[in-house]
Amino acid sequence: LFKEHIEALSRKEKFNFTNLSQETIKIYYKDKEVPDTSSITSFLKLPLHKQVIDNLTKMQYDLMTPIQRTIIPYVLEGKDCLGCAQTGSGKTIAFLAPIVSLMLKEVCPKQKITRYSSYPVCLILVPTRELAEQIYKEARKVIHKTGIVVTKVYGGVANDSQIRELKQGSDIVIGTPGRLIDHIKNGKLFLNMIK
């Protein structure tokens, strides 16, 4: 899937990522078993945690997009996957909803919060602070009333507020590489419990 996208982009062709058929997806997965997601149209048909479904309903997500139909079953099965889709096609919800659902079903391990550090169980690595902010806003909606704590860390702003949030503990950390490395080196953030 990824190779074909790169080839299409290098030829500067428009490639419609949102309308990939199940047959096309199978070709790119080679001989690996691909779940048939063509019949899944609603989040209600997925084995997501009830609170996640309630939050998605409040966000007025009714019908699933192709990237969500394709990716969410894999993430729920605990498989690694790579998804590529256009801006605004629902990628953030495609990975956030199943991750939060799995965290709730497996009961988040108790935070090993020391006086100066945090041990999250999920890390979302992003290239820019704008994207970190965007994902953070969506994450806050998905985790509403779950007890899960999300923190954002990125450069270009003062460290103090980020350190304060990390000291209070965090289950999900969204961050840019540079600032994450700073917090790890300073002993404010540990990735030992990342799943």
CSV table of C-alpha atoms in Angstrom, one decimal:
chain,number,residue,atom,x,y,z
A,1,LEU,CA,0.0,0.0,0.0
A,2,PHE,CA,2.7,2.4,1.0
A,3,LYS,CA,4.9,1.7,-2.0
A,4,GLU,CA,2.0,2.3,-4.4
A,5,HIS,CA,1.2,5.6,-2.7
A,6,ILE,CA,4.8,6.8,-3.0
A,7,GLU,CA,4.9,5.9,-6.7
A,8,ALA,CA,1.7,7.7,-7.4
A,9,LEU,CA,2.9,10.8,-5.5
A,10,SER,CA,6.3,10.7,-7.2
A,11,ARG,CA,4.4,10.8,-10.6
A,12,LYS,CA,2.3,13.7,-9.1
A,13,GLU,CA,-0.8,11.8,-9.8
A,14,LYS,CA,-3.9,12.2,-7.7
A,15,PHE,CA,-4.5,8.9,-5.8
A,16,ASN,CA,-7.8,8.6,-4.0
A,17,PHE,CA,-6.9,6.9,-0.7
A,18,THR,CA,-10.4,7.1,0.8
A,19,ASN,CA,-12.0,4.8,-1.8
A,20,LEU,CA,-9.8,1.8,-1.7
A,21,SER,CA,-11.8,-1.3,-2.1
A,22,GLN,CA,-11.4,-4.4,0.1
A,23,GLU,CA,-10.0,-6.2,-3.0
A,24,THR,CA,-7.3,-3.5,-3.5
A,25,ILE,CA,-6.4,-3.7,0.2
A,26,LYS,CA,-5.9,-7.4,0.0
A,27,ILE,CA,-3.5,-7.1,-2.9
A,28,TYR,CA,-1.2,-4.8,-0.9
A,29,TYR,CA,-1.3,-7.0,2.2
A,30,LYS,CA,0.1,-9.8,0.1
A,31,ASP,CA,-1.0,-13.2,1.5
A,32,LYS,CA,-1.7,-12.0,5.0
A,33,GLU,CA,-5.2,-12.4,6.4
A,34,VAL,CA,-7.2,-9.3,6.1
A,35,PRO,CA,-10.4,-8.9,8.1
A,36,ASP,CA,-13.5,-8.2,5.9
A,37,THR,CA,-14.4,-4.7,7.0
A,38,SER,CA,-16.7,-3.8,4.2
A,39,SER,CA,-19.9,-4.5,6.2
A,40,ILE,CA,-18.7,-2.3,9.1
A,41,THR,CA,-20.3,1.1,8.8
A,42,SER,CA,-20.9,2.2,12.4
A,43,PHE,CA,-18.8,2.3,15.5
A,44,LEU,CA,-21.6,0.5,17.3
A,45,LYS,CA,-20.7,-2.7,15.4
A,46,LEU,CA,-17.2,-2.7,16.8
A,47,PRO,CA,-16.2,-4.2,20.2
A,48,LEU,CA,-15.2,-0.8,21.6
A,49,HIS,CA,-15.7,0.1,25.3
A,50,LYS,CA,-19.1,1.6,26.0
A,51,GLN,CA,-17.7,4.9,27.2
A,52,VAL,CA,-15.7,5.3,24.0
A,53,ILE,CA,-18.8,4.7,21.9
A,54,ASP,CA,-20.8,7.2,24.1
A,55,ASN,CA,-18.0,9.8,23.5
A,56,LEU,CA,-18.0,9.2,19.7
A,57,THR,CA,-21.7,9.6,19.7
A,58,LYS,CA,-21.4,12.9,21.5
A,59,MET,CA,-18.9,13.9,18.9
A,60,GLN,CA,-21.5,13.1,16.3
A,61,TYR,CA,-19.5,10.4,14.6
A,62,ASP,CA,-22.1,8.2,13.0
A,63,LEU,CA,-20.7,6.5,9.9
A,64,MET,CA,-17.1,5.3,9.8
A,65,THR,CA,-14.7,6.4,7.1
A,66,PRO,CA,-12.7,3.9,5.0
A,67,ILE,CA,-9.5,4.4,7.0
A,68,GLN,CA,-11.4,3.8,10.3
A,69,ARG,CA,-13.1,0.7,8.9
A,70,THR,CA,-9.8,-0.7,7.8
A,71,ILE,CA,-7.5,0.2,10.7
A,72,ILE,CA,-9.7,-0.1,13.9
A,73,PRO,CA,-10.1,-3.9,13.7
A,74,TYR,CA,-6.3,-4.4,13.4
A,75,VAL,CA,-5.6,-2.2,16.4
A,76,LEU,CA,-8.3,-3.9,18.5
A,77,GLU,CA,-6.5,-7.2,17.7
A,78,GLY,CA,-3.3,-5.7,18.9
A,79,LYS,CA,-1.6,-5.9,15.5
A,80,ASP,CA,0.8,-3.3,14.1
A,81,CYS,CA,-0.5,-1.5,11.1
A,82,LEU,CA,0.3,1.5,8.8
A,83,GLY,CA,-2.6,3.6,7.5
A,84,CYS,CA,-2.4,6.4,4.9
A,85,ALA,CA,-5.3,8.6,4.1
A,86,GLN,CA,-6.1,12.2,3.1
A,87,THR,CA,-6.4,15.1,5.6
A,88,GLY,CA,-9.8,15.1,7.3
A,89,SER,CA,-10.5,11.4,6.6
A,90,GLY,CA,-10.6,10.4,10.3
A,91,LYS,CA,-7.1,9.0,10.9
A,92,THR,CA,-6.9,10.4,14.5
A,93,ILE,CA,-10.1,8.7,15.6
A,94,ALA,CA,-9.0,5.5,13.7
A,95,PHE,CA,-6.1,5.0,16.2
A,96,LEU,CA,-7.4,6.9,19.3
A,97,ALA,CA,-10.7,5.1,19.7
A,98,PRO,CA,-9.3,1.5,19.8
A,99,ILE,CA,-6.3,2.5,21.9
A,100,VAL,CA,-8.5,4.2,24.6
A,101,SER,CA,-10.9,1.2,24.4
A,102,LEU,CA,-8.1,-1.3,24.9
A,103,MET,CA,-6.8,0.8,27.8
A,104,LEU,CA,-10.2,0.8,29.5
A,105,LYS,CA,-10.8,-2.9,28.9
A,106,GLU,CA,-7.4,-4.0,30.2
A,107,VAL,CA,-7.7,-1.5,33.1
A,108,CYS,CA,-4.8,0.9,32.9
A,109,PRO,CA,-2.0,-0.1,35.2
A,110,LYS,CA,-1.8,2.1,38.3
A,111,GLN,CA,0.5,5.0,37.6
A,112,LYS,CA,3.9,4.6,39.0
A,113,ILE,CA,4.1,8.3,39.8
A,114,THR,CA,7.1,9.4,41.8
A,115,ARG,CA,7.5,12.9,43.0
A,116,TYR,CA,9.1,14.0,39.7
A,117,SER,CA,8.1,11.6,36.9
A,118,SER,CA,5.4,10.0,34.9
A,119,TYR,CA,5.0,6.5,33.3
A,120,PRO,CA,2.5,6.6,30.4
A,121,VAL,CA,1.2,3.5,28.7
A,122,CYS,CA,0.6,5.1,25.3
A,123,LEU,CA,2.9,7.4,23.3
A,124,ILE,CA,1.8,9.3,20.2
A,125,LEU,CA,4.8,10.7,18.4
A,126,VAL,CA,4.2,13.7,16.1
A,127,PRO,CA,6.4,15.9,13.9
A,128,THR,CA,5.0,19.3,14.8
A,129,ARG,CA,3.4,21.1,17.8
A,130,GLU,CA,0.3,22.0,15.6
A,131,LEU,CA,-0.4,18.3,15.0
A,132,ALA,CA,0.2,17.6,18.7
A,133,GLU,CA,-2.4,20.2,19.6
A,134,GLN,CA,-4.9,18.8,17.1
A,135,ILE,CA,-4.5,15.2,18.4
A,136,TYR,CA,-4.6,16.4,22.0
A,137,LYS,CA,-8.0,18.2,21.4
A,138,GLU,CA,-9.5,15.0,19.8
A,139,ALA,CA,-8.0,12.8,22.5
A,140,ARG,CA,-9.6,15.0,25.3
A,141,LYS,CA,-13.0,14.3,23.6
A,142,VAL,CA,-12.4,10.5,23.3
A,143,ILE,CA,-11.2,10.1,26.9
A,144,HIS,CA,-14.1,12.1,28.4
A,145,LYS,CA,-15.3,10.4,31.6
A,146,THR,CA,-12.8,7.6,31.4
A,147,GLY,CA,-10.3,8.6,34.0
A,148,ILE,CA,-7.5,8.4,31.4
A,149,VAL,CA,-5.1,11.4,31.5
A,150,VAL,CA,-3.6,12.8,28.3
A,151,THR,CA,-0.6,15.2,28.2
A,152,LYS,CA,1.0,17.1,25.4
A,153,VAL,CA,4.7,18.0,25.2
A,154,TYR,CA,6.4,20.0,22.5
A,155,GLY,CA,9.0,22.7,22.0
A,156,GLY,CA,8.5,26.4,21.4
A,157,VAL,CA,6.8,26.9,24.8
A,158,ALA,CA,8.0,27.0,28.4
A,159,ASN,CA,8.8,23.6,30.1
A,160,ASP,CA,7.2,24.5,33.4
A,161,SER,CA,3.5,23.7,32.7
A,162,GLN,CA,4.5,20.4,30.8
A,163,ILE,CA,6.6,19.3,33.8
A,164,ARG,CA,3.8,20.1,36.2
A,165,GLU,CA,1.4,17.9,34.1
A,166,LEU,CA,3.9,15.1,33.9
A,167,LYS,CA,4.4,15.2,37.6
A,168,GLN,CA,0.7,14.6,38.1
A,169,GLY,CA,0.9,11.5,35.9
A,170,SER,CA,-0.2,10.7,32.4
A,171,ASP,CA,-1.6,7.7,30.7
A,172,ILE,CA,-1.2,9.0,27.1
A,173,VAL,CA,1.6,11.4,26.1
A,174,ILE,CA,1.4,13.2,22.7
A,175,GLY,CA,4.7,14.8,21.8
A,176,THR,CA,7.4,16.0,19.4
A,177,PRO,CA,10.7,14.1,19.4
A,178,GLY,CA,12.9,17.0,20.7
A,179,ARG,CA,10.9,17.9,23.8
A,180,LEU,CA,10.2,14.2,24.6
A,181,ILE,CA,14.0,13.5,24.6
A,182,ASP,CA,14.4,16.5,26.9
A,183,HIS,CA,11.9,15.2,29.4
A,184,ILE,CA,13.3,11.7,29.2
A,185,LYS,CA,16.9,12.9,29.8
A,186,ASN,CA,15.7,15.0,32.8
A,187,GLY,CA,13.9,12.1,34.4
A,188,LYS,CA,10.5,13.6,34.1
A,189,LEU,CA,9.1,11.0,31.7
A,190,PHE,CA,9.8,7.2,31.4
A,191,LEU,CA,8.7,5.0,28.5
A,192,ASN,CA,9.0,1.7,30.4
A,193,MET,CA,5.3,1.0,30.4
A,194,ILE,CA,4.5,2.0,26.8
A,195,LYS,CA,2.4,-0.7,25.2
